[in-house]
Short mmCIF file of C-alpha atoms and ligand atoms in Angstrom, two decimals:
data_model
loop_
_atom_site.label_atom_id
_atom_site.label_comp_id
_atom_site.label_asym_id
_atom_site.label_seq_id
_atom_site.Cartn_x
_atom_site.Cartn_y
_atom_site.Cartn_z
CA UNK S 1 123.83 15.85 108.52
CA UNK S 2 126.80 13.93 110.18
CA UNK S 3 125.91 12.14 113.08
CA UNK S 4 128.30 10.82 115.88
CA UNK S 5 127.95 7.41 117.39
CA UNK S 6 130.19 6.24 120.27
CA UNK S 7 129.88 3.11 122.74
CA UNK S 8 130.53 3.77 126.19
CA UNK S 9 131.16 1.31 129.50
CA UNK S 10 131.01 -2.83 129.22
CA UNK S 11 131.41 -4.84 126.27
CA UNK S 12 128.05 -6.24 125.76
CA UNK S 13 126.43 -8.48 123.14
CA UNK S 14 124.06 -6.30 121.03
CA UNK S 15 126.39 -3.18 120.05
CA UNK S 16 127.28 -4.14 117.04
CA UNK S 17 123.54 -4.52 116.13
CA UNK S 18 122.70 -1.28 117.35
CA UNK S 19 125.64 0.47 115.44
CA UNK S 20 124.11 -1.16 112.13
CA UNK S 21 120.46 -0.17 112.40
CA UNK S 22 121.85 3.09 112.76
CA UNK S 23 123.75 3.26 110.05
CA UNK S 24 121.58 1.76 107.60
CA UNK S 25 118.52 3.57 108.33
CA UNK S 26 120.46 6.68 108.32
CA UNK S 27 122.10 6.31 105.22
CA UNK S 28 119.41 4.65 103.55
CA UNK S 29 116.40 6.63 104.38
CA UNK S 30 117.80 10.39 105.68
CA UNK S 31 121.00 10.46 103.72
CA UNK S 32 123.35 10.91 106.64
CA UNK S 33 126.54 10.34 106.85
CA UNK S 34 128.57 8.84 110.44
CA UNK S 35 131.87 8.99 112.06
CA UNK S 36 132.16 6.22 115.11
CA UNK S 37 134.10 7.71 118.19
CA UNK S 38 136.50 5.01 119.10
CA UNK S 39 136.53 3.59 123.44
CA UNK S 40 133.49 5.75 124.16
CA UNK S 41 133.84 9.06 125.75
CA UNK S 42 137.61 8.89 125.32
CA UNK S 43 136.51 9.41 121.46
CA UNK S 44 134.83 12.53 121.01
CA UNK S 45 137.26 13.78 124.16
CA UNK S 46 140.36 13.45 122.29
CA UNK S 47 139.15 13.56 118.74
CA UNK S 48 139.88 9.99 118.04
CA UNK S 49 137.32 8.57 115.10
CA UNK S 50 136.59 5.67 112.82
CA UNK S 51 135.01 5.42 109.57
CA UNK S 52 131.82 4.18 110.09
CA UNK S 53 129.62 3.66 106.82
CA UNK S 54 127.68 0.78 105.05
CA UNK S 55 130.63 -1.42 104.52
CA UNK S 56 131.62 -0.53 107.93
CA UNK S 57 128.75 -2.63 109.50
CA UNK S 58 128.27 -4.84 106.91
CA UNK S 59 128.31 -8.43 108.87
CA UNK S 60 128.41 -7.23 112.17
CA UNK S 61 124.66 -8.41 113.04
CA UNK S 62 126.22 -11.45 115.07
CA UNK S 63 129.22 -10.10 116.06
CA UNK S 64 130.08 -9.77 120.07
CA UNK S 65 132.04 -6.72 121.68
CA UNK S 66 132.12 -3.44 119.66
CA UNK S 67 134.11 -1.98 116.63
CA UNK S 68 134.03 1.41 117.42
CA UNK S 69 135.55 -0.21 121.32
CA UNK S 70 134.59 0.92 124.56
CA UNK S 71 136.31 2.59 127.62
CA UNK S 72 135.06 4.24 131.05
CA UNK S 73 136.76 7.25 130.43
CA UNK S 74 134.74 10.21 132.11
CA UNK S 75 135.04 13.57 130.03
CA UNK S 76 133.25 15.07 133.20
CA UNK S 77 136.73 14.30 135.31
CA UNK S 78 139.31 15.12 132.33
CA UNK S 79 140.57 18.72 132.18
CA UNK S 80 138.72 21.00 130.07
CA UNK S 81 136.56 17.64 128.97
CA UNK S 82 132.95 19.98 127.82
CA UNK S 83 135.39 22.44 126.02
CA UNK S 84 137.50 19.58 124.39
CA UNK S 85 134.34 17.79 123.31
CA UNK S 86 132.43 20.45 121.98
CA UNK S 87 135.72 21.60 120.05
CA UNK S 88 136.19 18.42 118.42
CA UNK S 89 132.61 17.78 117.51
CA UNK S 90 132.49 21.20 115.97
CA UNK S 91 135.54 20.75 113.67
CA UNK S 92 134.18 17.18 112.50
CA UNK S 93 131.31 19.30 112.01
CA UNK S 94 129.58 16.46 114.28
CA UNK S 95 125.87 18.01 114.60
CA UNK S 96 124.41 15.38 116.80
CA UNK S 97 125.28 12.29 119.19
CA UNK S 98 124.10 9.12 119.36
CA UNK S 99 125.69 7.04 122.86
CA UNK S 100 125.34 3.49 123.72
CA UNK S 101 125.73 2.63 126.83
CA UNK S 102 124.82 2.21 130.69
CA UNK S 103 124.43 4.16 133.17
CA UNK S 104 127.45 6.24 133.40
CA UNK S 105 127.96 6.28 129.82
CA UNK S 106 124.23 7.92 129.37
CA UNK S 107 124.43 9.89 132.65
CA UNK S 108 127.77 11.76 130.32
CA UNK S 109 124.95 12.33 127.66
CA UNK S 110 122.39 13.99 129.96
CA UNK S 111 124.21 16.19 131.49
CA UNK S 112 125.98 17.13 128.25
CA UNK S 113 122.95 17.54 126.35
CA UNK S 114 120.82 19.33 129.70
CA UNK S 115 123.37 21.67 130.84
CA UNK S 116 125.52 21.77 127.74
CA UNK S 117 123.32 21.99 124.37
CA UNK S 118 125.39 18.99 122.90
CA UNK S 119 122.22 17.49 121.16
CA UNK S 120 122.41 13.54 122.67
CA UNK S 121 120.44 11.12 122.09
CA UNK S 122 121.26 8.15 124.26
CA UNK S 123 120.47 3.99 123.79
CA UNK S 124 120.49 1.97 126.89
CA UNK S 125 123.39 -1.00 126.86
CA UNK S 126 124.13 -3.30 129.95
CA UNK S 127 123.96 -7.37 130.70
CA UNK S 128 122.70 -5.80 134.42
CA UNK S 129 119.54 -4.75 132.86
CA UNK S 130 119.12 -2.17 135.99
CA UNK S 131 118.17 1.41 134.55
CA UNK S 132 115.07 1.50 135.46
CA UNK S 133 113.27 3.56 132.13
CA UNK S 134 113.76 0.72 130.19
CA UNK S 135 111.77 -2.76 130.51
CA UNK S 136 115.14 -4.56 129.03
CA UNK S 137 118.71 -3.72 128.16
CA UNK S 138 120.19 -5.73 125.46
CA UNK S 139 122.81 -7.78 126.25
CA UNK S 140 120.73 -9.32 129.14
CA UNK S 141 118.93 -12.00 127.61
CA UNK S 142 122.65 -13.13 126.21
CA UNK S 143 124.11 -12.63 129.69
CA UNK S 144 121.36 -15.34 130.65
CA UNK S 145 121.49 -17.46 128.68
CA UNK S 146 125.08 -17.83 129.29
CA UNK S 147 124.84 -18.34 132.69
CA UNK S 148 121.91 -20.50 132.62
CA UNK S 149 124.06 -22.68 130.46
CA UNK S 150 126.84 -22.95 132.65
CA UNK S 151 125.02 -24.09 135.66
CA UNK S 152 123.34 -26.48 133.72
CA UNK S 153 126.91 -28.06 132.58
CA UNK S 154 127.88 -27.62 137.06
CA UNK S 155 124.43 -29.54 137.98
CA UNK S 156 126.59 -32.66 136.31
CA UNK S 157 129.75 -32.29 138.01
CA UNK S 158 127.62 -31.69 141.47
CA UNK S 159 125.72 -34.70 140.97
CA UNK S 160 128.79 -37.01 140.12
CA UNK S 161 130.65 -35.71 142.65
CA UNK S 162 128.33 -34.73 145.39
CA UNK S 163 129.67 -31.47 146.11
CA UNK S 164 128.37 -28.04 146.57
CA UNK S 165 128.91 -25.95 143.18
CA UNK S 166 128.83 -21.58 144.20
CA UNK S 167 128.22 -19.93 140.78
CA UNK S 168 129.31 -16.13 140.99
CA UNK S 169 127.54 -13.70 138.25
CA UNK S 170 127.87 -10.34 137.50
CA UNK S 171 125.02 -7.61 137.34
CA UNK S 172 126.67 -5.08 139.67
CA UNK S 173 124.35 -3.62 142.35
CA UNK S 174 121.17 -5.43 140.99
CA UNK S 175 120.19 -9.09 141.05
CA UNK S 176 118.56 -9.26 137.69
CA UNK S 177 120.57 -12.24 136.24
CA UNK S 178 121.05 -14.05 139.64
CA UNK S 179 117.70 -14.14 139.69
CA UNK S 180 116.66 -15.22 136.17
CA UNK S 181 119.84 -17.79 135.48
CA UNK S 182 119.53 -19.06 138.86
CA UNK S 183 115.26 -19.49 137.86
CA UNK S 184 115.88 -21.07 134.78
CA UNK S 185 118.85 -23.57 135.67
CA UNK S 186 117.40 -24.63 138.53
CA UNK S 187 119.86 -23.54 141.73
CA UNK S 188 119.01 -24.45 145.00
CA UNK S 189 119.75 -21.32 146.46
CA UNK S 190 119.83 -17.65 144.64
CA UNK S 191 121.32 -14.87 146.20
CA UNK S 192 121.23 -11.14 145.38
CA UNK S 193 122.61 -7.43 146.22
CA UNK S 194 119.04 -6.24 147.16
CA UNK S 195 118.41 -9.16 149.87
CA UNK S 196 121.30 -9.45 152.74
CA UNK S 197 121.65 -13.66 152.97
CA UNK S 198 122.13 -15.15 156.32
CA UNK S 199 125.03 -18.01 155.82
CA UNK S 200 123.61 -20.60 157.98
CA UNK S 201 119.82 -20.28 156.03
CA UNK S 202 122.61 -20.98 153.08
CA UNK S 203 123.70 -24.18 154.34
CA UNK S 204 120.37 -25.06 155.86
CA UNK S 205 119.22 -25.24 151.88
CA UNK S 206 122.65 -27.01 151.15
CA UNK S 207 122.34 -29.46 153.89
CA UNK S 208 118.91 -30.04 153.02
CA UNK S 209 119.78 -30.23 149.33
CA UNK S 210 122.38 -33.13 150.38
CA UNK S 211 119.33 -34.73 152.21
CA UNK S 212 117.07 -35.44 149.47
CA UNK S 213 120.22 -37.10 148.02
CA UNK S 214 120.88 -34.21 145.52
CA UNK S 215 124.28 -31.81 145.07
CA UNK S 216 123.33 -28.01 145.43
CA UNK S 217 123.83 -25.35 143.03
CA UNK S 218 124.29 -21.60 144.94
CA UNK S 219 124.21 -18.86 142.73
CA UNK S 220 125.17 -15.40 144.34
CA UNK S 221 125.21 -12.38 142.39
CA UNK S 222 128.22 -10.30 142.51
CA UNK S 223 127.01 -7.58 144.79
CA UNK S 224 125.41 -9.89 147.46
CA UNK S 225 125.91 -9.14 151.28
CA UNK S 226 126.01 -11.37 154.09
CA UNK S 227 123.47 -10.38 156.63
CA UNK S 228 126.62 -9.60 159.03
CA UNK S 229 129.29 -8.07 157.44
CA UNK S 230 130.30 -6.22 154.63
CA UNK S 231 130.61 -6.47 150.90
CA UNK S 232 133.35 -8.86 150.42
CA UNK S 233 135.65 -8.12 147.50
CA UNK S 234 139.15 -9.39 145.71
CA UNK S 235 139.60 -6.00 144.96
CA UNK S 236 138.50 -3.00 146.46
CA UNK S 237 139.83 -0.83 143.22
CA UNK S 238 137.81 1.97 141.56
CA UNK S 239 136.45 2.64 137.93
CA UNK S 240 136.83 6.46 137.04
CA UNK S 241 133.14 6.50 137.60
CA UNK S 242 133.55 5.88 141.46
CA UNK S 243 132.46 1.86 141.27
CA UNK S 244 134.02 -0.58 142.85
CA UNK S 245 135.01 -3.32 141.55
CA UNK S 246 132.97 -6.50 142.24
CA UNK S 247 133.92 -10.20 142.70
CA UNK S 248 135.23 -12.41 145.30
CA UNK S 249 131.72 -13.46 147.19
CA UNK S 250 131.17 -16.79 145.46
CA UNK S 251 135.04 -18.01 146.93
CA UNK S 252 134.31 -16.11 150.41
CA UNK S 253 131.14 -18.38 150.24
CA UNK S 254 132.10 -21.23 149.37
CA UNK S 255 134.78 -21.80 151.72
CA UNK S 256 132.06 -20.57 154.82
CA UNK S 257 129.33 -23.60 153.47
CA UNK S 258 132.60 -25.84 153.51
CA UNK S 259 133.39 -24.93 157.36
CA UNK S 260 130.37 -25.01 158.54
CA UNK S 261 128.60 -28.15 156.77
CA UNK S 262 131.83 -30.12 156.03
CA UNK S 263 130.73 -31.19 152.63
CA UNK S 264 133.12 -29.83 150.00
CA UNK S 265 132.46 -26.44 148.25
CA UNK S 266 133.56 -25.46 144.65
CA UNK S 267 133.27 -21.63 142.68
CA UNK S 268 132.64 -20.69 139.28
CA UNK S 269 133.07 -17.24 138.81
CA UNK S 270 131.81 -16.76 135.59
CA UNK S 271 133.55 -13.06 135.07
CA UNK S 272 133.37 -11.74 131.76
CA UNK S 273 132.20 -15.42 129.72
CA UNK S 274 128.40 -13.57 130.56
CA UNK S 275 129.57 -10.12 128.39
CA UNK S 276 130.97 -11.99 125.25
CA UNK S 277 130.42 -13.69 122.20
CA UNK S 278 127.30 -13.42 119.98
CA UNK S 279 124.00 -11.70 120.86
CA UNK S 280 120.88 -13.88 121.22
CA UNK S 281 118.44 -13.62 119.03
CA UNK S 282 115.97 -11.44 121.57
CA UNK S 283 119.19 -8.64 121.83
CA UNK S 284 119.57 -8.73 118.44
CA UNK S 285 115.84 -7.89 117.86
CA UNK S 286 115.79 -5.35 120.76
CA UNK S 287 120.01 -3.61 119.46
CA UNK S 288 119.13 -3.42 116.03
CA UNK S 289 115.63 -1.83 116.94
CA UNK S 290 116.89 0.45 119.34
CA UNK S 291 119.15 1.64 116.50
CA UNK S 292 116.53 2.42 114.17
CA UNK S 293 114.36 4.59 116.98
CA UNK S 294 118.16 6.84 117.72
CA UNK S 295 118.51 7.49 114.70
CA UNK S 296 114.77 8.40 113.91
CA UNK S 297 115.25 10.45 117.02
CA UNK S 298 117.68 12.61 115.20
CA UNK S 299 116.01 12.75 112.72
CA UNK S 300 112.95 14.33 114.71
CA UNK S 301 115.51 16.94 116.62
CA UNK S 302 114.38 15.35 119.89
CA UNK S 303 117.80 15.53 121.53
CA UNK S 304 118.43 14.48 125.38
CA UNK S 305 116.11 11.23 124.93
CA UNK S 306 117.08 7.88 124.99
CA UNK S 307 115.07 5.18 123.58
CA UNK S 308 113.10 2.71 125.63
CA UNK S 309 111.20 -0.62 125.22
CA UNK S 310 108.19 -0.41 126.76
CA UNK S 311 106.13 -3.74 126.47
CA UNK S 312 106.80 -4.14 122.70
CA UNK S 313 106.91 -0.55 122.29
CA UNK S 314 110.16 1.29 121.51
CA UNK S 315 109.38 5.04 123.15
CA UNK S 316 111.51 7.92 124.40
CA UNK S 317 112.26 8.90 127.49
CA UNK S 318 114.26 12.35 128.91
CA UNK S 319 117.87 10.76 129.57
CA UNK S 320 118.14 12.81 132.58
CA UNK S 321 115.23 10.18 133.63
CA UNK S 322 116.63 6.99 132.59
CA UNK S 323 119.64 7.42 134.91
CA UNK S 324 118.27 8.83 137.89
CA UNK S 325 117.25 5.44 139.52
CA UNK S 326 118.26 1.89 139.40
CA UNK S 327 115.67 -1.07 138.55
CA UNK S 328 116.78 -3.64 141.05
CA UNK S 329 114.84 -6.71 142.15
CA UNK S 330 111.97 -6.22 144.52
CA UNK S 331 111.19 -8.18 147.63
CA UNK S 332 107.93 -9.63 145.94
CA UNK S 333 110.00 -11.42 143.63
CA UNK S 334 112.36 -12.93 145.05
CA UNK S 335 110.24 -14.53 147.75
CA UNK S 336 108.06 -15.71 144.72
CA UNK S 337 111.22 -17.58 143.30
CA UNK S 338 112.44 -18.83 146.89
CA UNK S 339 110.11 -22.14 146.74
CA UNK S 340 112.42 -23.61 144.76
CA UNK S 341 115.68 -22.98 147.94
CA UNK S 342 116.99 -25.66 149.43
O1 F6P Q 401 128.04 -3.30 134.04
C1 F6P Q 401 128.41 -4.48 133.42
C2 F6P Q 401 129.43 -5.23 134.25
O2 F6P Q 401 129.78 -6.41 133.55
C3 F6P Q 401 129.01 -5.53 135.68
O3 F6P Q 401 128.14 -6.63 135.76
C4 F6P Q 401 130.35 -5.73 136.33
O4 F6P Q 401 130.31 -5.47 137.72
C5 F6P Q 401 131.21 -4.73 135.65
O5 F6P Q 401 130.61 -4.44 134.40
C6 F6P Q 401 132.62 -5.20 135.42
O6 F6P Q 401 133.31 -4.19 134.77
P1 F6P Q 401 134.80 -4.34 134.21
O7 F6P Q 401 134.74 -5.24 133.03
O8 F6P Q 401 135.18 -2.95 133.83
O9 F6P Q 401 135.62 -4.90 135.32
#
């Protein structure tokens, strides 16, 4: 059997891992052999492939980003993009697809595999770690980890210079690493897409902050709103998946705590640092196991499933189901987290 294997979306740290416990498990135990799609969907759309065998992946455990690369194409906007893909899986004589990705990448997959008989199997990838079938998306814990490091390092620059350091993170609509960097390095204030933030509560916490004779550390998720107003963005551009394109809160924010407390306000937007560079240890574990339950999924015929860690349990849910929803943070626990504000 050949099996195709393409990653679709954000970098992310993990995809490497996942591409090897695929391969080795397939060549190892069922014989298969692989051809890696190169910048996801634009692959398989256009024909465009990359060897992909054991000496492929050999040392690409640790290794950030993705060989096979990554794009947003959408084959569901591109002329004749079902027909195309079908033709070119057909003459690699491509019998089943394994995709890596998030939630447009996968969303591709199920309707592909539901409305089109392209036998799919999907494997969720993204640092936001918001589809909600899954308990964890690799590439989170890394994405974490990063930022928790980083506003450890800005805790000494706001101490020595008494200022008020606005960290900006990514996760898209859903507050996942806000809330867990912003936990674990300590900030003074977190804010996220799925709570609206009232500026002046903001600088209450900073002014207070300044009171007990410490510097404040805000951190504000990519997709937060201000109670009053709208979504405030650099750029207003769209993906060819209809997103916008976040950023540009933490600076908005920064200079409103400067105007109305008069102590002086600093941003970090930490961009793409959170997407890059090796894996942790935890999304190795979870990639390269992920990779061993696709392929095994194959293997079964169980197409239009994509694997899923339950508790410590990888299982397999319909793909149509693991896009359907977003996880995002609920109100429970962020007010559990909020002792720690101001
Ligand atoms: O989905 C992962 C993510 O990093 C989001 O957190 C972020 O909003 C988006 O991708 C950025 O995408 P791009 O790198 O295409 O600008």
């Amino acid at each position: 059997m050949r099996v195709g294997v393409l990653t679709g979306g954000g970098d992310c740290p993990g995809l490497n891992a996942v591409i090897r416990g695929i391969v080795r498990k397939g060549v190892q135990e069922y014989g298969y052999d692989f051809v890696g799609f190169r910048d996801g969907w634009r692959g398989p759309l256009e024909g465009d492939t990359v060897r992909l065998d054991i000496p492929a992946v050999r040392g690409i455990l640790p290794r950030g980003g993705t060989i096979l690369g990554s794009s947003r194409t959408n084959p569901l906007k591109a002329e004749n993009g079902i027909r195309r893909i079908k033709d070119n899986l057909a003459k690699l004589d491509v019998q089943a697809l394994i995709a890596i990705g998030g939630e447009d990448t996968l969303g591709v997959a199920a309707r592909l595999s539901d409305e089109y008989a392209v036998p799919c199997v999907g494997v969720p990838k993204t640092i936001d770690n918001d589809l909600s079938a899954t308990d964890y998306t690799f590439g989170f814990d890394t994405a974490v980890n990063i930022a928790t490091e980083a506003i450890d390092r800005l805790h000494t620059t706001a101490e020595s210079h008494m200022r008020v350091l606005v960290v900006e993170v990514m996760g898209r609509h859903a507050g996942w690493i806000a809330i867990h960097s912003g936990l674990a390095g300590g900030a003074n204030a977190i804010l996220i897409p799925e709570q609206r933030f009232d500026v002046e509560q903001v600088c209450a916490w900073v002014t207070s902050r300044f009171r007990a004779s410490y510097a404040p550390i805000v951190v504000v998720a990519e997709g937060a709103m201000p109670k009053d107003g709208d979504m405030v963005l650099k750029d207003g551009s769209l993906d060819s998946f209809g997103h916008v394109r976040l950023s540009g809160v933490g600076e908005w924010l920064a200079k409103e705590i400067e105007r109305r407390t008069g102590k002086e306000a600093r941003t970090t937007v930490l961009g793409h640092v959170q997407r890059g560079g090796t894996p942790s240890a935890f999304d190795r574990w979870l990639a390269t196991r992920f990779g061993l339950h696709a392929i095994e999924c194959v293997h079964d015929g169980d197409f239009g499933k994509m694997v899923s860690l339950r508790s410590t349990d990888i299982v397999r849910v319909p793909l149509a189901e693991a896009t359907a929803k977003l996880k995002t943070v609920n109100p429970k626990l962020y007010e559990e987290v909020g002792v720690f504000f101001g």
